[in-house]
Short mmCIF file of C-alpha atoms and ligand atoms in Angstrom, two decimals:
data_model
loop_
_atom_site.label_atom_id
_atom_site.label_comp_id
_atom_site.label_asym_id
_atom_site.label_seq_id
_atom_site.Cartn_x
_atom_site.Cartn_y
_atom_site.Cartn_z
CA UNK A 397 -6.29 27.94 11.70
CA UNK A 398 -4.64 24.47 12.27
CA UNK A 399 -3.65 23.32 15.61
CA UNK A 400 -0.13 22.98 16.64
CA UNK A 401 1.25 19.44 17.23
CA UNK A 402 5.12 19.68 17.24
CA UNK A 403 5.44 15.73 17.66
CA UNK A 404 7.53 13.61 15.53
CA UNK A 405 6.55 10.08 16.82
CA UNK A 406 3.31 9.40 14.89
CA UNK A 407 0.86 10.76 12.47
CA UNK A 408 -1.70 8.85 14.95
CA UNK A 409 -1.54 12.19 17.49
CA UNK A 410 -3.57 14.09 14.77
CA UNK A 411 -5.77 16.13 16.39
CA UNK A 412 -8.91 16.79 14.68
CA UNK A 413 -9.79 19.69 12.48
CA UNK A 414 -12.96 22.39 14.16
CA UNK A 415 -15.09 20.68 11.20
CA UNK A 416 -14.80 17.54 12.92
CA UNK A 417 -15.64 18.60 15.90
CA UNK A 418 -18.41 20.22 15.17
CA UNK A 419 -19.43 16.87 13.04
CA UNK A 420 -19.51 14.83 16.09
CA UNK A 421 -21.17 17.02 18.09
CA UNK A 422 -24.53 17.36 15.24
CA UNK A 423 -24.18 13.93 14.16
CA UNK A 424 -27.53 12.07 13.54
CA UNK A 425 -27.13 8.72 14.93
CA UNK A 426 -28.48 5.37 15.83
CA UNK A 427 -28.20 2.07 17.09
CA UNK A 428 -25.56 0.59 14.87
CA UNK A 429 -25.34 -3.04 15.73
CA UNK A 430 -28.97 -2.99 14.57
CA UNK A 431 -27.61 -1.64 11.14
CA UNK A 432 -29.41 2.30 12.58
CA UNK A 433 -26.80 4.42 12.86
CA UNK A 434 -27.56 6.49 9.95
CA UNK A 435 -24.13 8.36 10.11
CA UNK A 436 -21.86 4.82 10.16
CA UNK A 437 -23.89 3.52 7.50
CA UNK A 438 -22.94 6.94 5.56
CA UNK A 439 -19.51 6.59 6.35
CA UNK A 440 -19.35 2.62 5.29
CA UNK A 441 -21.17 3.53 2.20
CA UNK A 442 -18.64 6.38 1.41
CA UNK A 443 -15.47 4.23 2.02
CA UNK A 444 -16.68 1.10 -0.32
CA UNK A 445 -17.47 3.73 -2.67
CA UNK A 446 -13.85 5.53 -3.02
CA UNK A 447 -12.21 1.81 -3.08
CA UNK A 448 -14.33 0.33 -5.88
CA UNK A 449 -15.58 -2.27 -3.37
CA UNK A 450 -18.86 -3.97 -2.44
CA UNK A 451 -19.44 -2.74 0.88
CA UNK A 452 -17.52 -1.38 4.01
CA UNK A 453 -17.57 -1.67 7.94
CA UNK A 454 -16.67 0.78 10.29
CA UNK A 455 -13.91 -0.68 12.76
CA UNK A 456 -12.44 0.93 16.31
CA UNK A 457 -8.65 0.39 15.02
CA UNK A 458 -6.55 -0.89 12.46
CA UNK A 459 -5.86 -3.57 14.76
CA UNK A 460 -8.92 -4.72 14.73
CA UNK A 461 -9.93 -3.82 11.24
CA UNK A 462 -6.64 -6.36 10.52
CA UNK A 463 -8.04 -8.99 12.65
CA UNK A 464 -11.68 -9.04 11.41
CA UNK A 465 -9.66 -9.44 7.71
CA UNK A 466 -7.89 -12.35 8.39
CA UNK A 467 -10.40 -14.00 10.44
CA UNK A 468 -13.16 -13.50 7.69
CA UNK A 469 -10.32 -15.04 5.25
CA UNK A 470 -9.08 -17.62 6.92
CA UNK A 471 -9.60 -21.06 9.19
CA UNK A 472 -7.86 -22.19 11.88
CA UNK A 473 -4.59 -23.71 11.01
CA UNK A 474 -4.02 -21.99 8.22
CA UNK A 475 -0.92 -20.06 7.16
CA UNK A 476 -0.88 -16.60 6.31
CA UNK A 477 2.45 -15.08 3.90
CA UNK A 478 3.31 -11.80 5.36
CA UNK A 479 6.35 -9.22 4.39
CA UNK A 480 8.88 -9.93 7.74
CA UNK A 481 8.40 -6.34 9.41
CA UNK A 482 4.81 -6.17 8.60
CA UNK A 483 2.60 -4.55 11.12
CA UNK A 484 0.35 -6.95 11.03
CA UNK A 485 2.96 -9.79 12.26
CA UNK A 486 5.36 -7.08 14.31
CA UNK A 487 3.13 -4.79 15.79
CA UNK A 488 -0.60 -6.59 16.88
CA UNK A 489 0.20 -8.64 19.95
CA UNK A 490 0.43 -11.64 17.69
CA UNK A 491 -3.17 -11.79 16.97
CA UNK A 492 -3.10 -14.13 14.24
CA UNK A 493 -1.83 -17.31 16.52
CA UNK A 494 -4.03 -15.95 19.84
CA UNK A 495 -7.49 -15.07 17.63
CA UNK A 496 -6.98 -16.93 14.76
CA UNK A 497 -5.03 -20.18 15.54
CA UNK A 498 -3.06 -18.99 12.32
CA UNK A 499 0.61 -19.70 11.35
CA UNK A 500 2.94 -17.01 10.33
CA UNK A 501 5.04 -17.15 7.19
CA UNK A 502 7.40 -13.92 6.58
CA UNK A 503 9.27 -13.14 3.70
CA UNK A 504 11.63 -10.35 3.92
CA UNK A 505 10.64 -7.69 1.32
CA UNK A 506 12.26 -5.20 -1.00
CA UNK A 507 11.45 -1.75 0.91
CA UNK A 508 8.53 -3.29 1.91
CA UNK A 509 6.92 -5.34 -1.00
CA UNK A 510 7.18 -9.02 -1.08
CA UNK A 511 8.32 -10.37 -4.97
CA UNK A 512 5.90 -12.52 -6.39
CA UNK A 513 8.80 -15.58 -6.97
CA UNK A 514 9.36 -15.74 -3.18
CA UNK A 515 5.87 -15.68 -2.44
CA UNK A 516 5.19 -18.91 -5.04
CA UNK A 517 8.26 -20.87 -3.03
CA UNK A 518 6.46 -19.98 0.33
CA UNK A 519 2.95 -21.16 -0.92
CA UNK A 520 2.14 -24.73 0.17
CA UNK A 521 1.65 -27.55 -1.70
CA UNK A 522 -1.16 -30.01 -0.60
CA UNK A 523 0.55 -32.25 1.26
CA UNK A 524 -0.90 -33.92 4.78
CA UNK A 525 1.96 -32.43 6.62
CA UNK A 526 1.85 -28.91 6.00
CA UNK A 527 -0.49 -26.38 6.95
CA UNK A 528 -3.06 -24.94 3.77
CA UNK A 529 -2.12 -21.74 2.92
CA UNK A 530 -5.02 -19.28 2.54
CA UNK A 531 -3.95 -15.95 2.75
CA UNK A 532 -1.45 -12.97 2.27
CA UNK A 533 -1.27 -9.92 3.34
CA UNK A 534 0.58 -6.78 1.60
CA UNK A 535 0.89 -3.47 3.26
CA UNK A 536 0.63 -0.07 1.55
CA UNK A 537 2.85 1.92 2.63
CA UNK A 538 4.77 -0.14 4.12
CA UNK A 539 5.27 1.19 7.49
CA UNK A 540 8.57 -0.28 8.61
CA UNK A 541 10.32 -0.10 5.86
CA UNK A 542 9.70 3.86 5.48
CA UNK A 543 6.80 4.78 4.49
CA UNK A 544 7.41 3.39 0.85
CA UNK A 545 4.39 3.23 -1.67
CA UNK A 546 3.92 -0.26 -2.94
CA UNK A 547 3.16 0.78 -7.04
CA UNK A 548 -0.05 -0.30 -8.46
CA UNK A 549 2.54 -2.62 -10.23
CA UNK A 550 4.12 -4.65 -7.46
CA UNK A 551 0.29 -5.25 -6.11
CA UNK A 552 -1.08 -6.47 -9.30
CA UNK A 553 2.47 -8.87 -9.64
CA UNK A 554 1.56 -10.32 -5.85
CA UNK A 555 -1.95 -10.37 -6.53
CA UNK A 556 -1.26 -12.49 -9.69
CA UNK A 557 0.59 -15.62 -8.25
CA UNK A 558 -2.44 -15.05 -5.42
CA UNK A 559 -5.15 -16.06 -7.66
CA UNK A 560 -2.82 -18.72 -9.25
CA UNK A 561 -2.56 -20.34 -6.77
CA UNK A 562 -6.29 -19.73 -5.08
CA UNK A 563 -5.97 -17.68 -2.08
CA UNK A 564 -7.18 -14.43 -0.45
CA UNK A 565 -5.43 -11.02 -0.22
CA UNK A 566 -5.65 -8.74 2.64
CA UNK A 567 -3.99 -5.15 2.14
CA UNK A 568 -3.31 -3.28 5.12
CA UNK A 569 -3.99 -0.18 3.92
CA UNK A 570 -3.42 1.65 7.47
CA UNK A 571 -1.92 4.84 4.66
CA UNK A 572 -3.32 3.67 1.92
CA UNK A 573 -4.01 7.20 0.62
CA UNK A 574 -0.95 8.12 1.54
CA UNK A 575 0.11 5.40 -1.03
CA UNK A 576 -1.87 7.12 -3.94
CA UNK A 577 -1.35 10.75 -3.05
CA UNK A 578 2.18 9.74 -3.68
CA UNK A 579 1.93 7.73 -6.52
CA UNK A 580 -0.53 9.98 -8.45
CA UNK A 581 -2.55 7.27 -8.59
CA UNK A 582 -6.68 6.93 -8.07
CA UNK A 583 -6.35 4.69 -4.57
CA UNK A 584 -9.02 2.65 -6.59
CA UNK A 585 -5.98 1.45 -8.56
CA UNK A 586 -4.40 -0.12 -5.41
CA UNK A 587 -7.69 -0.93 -3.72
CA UNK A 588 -8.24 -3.67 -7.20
CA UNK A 589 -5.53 -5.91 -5.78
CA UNK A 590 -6.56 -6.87 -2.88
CA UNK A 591 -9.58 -8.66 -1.93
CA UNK A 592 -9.90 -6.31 1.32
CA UNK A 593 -8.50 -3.52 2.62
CA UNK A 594 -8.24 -2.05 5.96
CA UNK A 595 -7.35 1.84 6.10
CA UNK A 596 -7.26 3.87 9.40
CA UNK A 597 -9.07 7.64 9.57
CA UNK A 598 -6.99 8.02 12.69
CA UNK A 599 -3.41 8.83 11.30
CA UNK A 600 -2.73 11.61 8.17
CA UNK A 601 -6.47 11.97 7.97
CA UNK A 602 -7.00 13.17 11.65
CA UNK A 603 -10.13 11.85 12.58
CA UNK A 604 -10.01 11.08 16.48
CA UNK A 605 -10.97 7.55 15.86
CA UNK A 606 -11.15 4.54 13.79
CA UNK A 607 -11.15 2.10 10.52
CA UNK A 608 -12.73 0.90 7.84
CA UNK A 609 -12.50 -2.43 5.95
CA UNK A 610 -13.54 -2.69 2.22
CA UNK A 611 -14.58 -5.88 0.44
CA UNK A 612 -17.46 -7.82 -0.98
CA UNK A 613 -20.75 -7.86 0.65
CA UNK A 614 -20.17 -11.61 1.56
CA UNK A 615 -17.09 -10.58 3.05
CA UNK A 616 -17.87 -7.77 5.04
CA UNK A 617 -21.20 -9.85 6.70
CA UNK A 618 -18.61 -12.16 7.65
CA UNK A 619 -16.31 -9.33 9.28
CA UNK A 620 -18.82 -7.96 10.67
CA UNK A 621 -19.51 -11.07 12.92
CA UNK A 622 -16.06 -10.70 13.84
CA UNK A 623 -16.44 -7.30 14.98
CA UNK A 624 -19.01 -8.40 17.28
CA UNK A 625 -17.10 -11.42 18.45
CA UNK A 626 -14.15 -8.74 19.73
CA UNK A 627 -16.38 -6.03 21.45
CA UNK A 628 -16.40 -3.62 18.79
CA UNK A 629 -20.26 -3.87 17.91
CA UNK A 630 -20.16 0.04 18.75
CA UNK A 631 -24.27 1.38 18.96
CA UNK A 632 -24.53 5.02 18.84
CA UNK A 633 -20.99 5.23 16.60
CA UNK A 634 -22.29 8.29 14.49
CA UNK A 635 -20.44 10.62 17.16
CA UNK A 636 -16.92 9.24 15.95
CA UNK A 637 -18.06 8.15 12.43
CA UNK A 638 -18.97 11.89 11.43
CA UNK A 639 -15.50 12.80 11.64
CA UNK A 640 -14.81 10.14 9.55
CA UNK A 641 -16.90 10.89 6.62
CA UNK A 642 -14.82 15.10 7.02
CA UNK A 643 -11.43 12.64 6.83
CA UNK A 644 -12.12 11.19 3.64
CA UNK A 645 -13.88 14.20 1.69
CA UNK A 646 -11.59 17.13 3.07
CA UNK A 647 -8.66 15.26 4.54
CA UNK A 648 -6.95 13.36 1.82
CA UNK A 649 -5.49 15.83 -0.75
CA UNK A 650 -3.71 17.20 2.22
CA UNK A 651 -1.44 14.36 2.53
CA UNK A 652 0.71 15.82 -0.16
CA UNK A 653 1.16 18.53 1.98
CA UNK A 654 3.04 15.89 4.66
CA UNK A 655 4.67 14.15 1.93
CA UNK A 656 6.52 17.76 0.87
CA UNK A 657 7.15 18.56 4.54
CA UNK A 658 8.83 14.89 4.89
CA UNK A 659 11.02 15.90 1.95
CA UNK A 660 12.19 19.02 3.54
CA UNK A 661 13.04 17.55 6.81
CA UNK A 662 14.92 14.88 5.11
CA UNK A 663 17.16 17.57 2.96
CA UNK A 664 17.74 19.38 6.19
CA UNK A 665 18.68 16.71 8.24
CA UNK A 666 20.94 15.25 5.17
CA UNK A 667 23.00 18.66 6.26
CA UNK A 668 24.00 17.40 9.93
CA UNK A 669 27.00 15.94 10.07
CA UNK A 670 26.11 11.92 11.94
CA UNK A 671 22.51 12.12 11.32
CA UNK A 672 22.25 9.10 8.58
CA UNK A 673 18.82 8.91 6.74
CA UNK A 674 18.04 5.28 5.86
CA UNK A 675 14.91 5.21 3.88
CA UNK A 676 14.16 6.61 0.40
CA UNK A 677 11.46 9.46 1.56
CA UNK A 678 8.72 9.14 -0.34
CA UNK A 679 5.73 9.92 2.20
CA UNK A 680 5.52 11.43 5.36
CA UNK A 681 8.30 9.13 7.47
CA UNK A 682 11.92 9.89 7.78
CA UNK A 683 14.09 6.92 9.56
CA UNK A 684 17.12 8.29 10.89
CA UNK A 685 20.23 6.95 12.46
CA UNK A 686 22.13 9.21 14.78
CA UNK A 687 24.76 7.09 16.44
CA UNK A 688 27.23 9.53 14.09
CA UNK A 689 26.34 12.17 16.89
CA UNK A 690 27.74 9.55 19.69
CA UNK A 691 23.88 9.65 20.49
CA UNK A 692 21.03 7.01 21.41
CA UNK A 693 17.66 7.92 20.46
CA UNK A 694 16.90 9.12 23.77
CA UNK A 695 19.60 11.90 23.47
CA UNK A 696 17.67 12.72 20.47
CA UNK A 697 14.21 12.89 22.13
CA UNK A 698 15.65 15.29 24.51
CA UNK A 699 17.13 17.36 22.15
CA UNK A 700 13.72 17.44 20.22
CA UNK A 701 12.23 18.33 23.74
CA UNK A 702 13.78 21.47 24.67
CA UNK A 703 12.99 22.78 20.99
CA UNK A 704 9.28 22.11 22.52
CA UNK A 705 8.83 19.16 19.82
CA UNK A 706 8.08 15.10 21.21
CA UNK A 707 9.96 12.92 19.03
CA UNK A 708 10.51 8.99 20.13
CA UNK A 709 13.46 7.83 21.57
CA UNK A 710 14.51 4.39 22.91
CA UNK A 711 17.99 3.20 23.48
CA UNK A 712 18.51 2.23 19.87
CA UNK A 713 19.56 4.97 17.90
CA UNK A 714 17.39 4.44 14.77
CA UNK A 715 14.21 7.10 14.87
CA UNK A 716 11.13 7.71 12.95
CA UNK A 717 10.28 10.96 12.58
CA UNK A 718 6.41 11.12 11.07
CA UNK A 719 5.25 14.53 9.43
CA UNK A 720 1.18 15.03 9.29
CA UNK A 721 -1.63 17.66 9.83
CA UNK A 722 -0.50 20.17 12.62
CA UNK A 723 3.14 20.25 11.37
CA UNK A 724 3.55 23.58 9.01
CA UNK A 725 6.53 24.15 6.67
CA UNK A 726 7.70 26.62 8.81
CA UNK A 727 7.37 24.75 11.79
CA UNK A 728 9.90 22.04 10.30
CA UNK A 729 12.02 25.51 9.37
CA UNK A 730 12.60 26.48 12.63
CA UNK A 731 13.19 23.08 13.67
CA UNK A 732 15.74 22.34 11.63
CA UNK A 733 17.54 25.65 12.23
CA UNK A 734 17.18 24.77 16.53
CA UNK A 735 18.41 20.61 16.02
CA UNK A 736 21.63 21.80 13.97
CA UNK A 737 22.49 24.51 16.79
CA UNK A 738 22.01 21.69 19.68
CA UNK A 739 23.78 18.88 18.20
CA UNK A 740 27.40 17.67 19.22
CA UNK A 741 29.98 18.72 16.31
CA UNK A 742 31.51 15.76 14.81
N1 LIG B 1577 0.89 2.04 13.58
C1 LIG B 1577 1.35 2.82 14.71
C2 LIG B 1577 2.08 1.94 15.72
O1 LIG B 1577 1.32 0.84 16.04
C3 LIG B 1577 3.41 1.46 15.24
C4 LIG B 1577 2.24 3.93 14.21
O2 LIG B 1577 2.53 4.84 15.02
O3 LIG B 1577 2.65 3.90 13.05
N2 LIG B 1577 -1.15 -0.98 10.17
C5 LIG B 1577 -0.12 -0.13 10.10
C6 LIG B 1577 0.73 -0.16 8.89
C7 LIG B 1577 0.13 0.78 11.13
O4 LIG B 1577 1.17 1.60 11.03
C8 LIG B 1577 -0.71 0.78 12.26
C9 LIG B 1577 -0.45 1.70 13.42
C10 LIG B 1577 -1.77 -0.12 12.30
C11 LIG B 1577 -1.96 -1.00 11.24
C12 LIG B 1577 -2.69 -0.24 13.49
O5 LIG B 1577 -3.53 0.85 13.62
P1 LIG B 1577 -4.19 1.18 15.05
O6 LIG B 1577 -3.12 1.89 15.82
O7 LIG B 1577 -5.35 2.05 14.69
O8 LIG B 1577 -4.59 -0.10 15.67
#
């Protein structure tokens, strides 16, 4: 039996499944900064494994599993090539100027994906003035932009001018499954164009905590070091790595499930007269507009509320609405059928 969760605002307030729980609570562990922790090493094993990669480390977030990336691929004063709403630049407290002395260069994408052309005018030429570019990062899906799948395709075409030109690539694969459930793709596919990848356990997959980042041995020793260097050298991590290991061998094929659910929210809301959809939906995120209704997002939060469902709100009226494990088809039924009753005619 799966665990209600009526809330819209992330698929990060998963809840994990019994299996999980029970995981965590038998889980053989160790000391893992001494490499002991029998169930981490299981886990990091697993995840370099499914990506086609060398080896794998076992991160606390995707924040962090982001910053140990670029700080294993990069040297201070370099310049990093990121998509302009990327999460990495948008959404974590500017870590690559505070922890990495880095500079920023954004290129706005094409629902989410960065072409390859732009990318060659923003790579720098050795010159003694500028910066030495070193790294860029794609994201798949791209959050911001809606949840879009970047194709095997559009990686391979940024991955290309990438080794052209001599630098690193960092995916941050925070839904990188997602990505391949949608695609009908192997994620293995994805995973070959970039040298690492950081994906999160925490969101669709519904483990309680963490990340892991895949790469080449060499790599990964260096992230590792990283790790340590930001507190997240985590000893007896089994406890929250056992759920890990039920999110990637039980919790993946699910997604689809989301991705469907996503769909049917979309074709309902498409019904309400000044409720605007703005992204294609093509995984489990719906980006609505509802200033049609005369409303701000927080009108819409409280709406959501009373139908006993948490959805964000702020005072702009663009909202994300995420679908993931705890949400049930008929649970986005019955939504639908209570939001079209409480909304203002217009
Ligand atoms: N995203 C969260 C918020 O931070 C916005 C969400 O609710 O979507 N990469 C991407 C693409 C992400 O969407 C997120 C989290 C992260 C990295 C960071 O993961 P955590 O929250 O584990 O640090």
């Amino acid at each position: 039996m799966v665990e209600k969760n009526l809330d819209f605002r992330s698929d990060t307030v998963t809840l994990p499944t019994p299996e999980m729980r029970e995981a965590a609570a038998n889980a053989e562990v160790g000391d893992d900064v001494y490499g002991e922790d029998p169930t981490v090493n299981k886990l990091e094993k697993l995840a370099a494994e499914i990506m086609g990669k060398e080896a794998g480390l076992f991160v606390t977030s995707g924040t962090q599993g982001n910053a140990v990336s670029v700080l294993a691929h990069t040297q201070r004063g370099d310049e990093v090539i990121l998509e302009a709403k990327s999460h990495i630049y948008v959404n974590e407290v500017g870590g690559l100027a505070v922890l990495g002395g880095l500079m920023a260069r954004t290129i706005p994408g094409e629902l989410g994906w960065m072409k390859p052309s732009d990318i060659e005018t923003a790579i720098r030429a050795p010159n003694i003035h500028y910066p030495r570019t070193s790294l860029i990062c794609l994201e798949n899906t791209h959050n911001a932009a809606g949840g879009i799948p970047l194709t095997v395709e559009q990686m391979k075409a940024d991955w290309d001018v990438a080794k052209k030109h001599g630098l690193a690539v960092h995916c941050d694969g925070a839904r990188i499954f997602n990505a391949a459930i949608a695609l009908r793709v192997d994620v293995k596919e994805l995973a070959k164009y970039a040298d690492s990848i950081q994906f999160c356990l925490s969101k669709g997959l519904a483990a309680p905590v963490g990340s892991l980042v895949v790469g080449s041995r060499e790599f990964i020793d260096k992230a590792r070091k990283y790790r340590k260097l930001l507190g997240g050298g985590m000893r007896q991590a089994g406890i929250i790595a056992a759920p890990g290991i039920i999110a990637l061998t039980k919790m993946v094929d699910r997604l689809a499930e989301d991705h469907e659910n996503a769909k049917l929210l979309e074709s309902g809301l498409r019904e309400i007269k000044g409720i605007k959809i703005l992204n294609p939906v093509m995984t489990n995120m719906v980006f609505i507009d509802v200033s049609g209704l005369g409303w701000t997002g927080r009108e819409w939060a409280a709406a959501c509320r009373e139908l006993g469902w948490k959805s964000s709100g702020y005072s702009s009226p663009v909202v994300r609405l995420c679908t993931h494990y705890g949400i049930e088809r008929e649970d986005i039924e019955s939504f639908l059928s209570g939001i079209k009753k409480l909304v203002p005619k217009v």
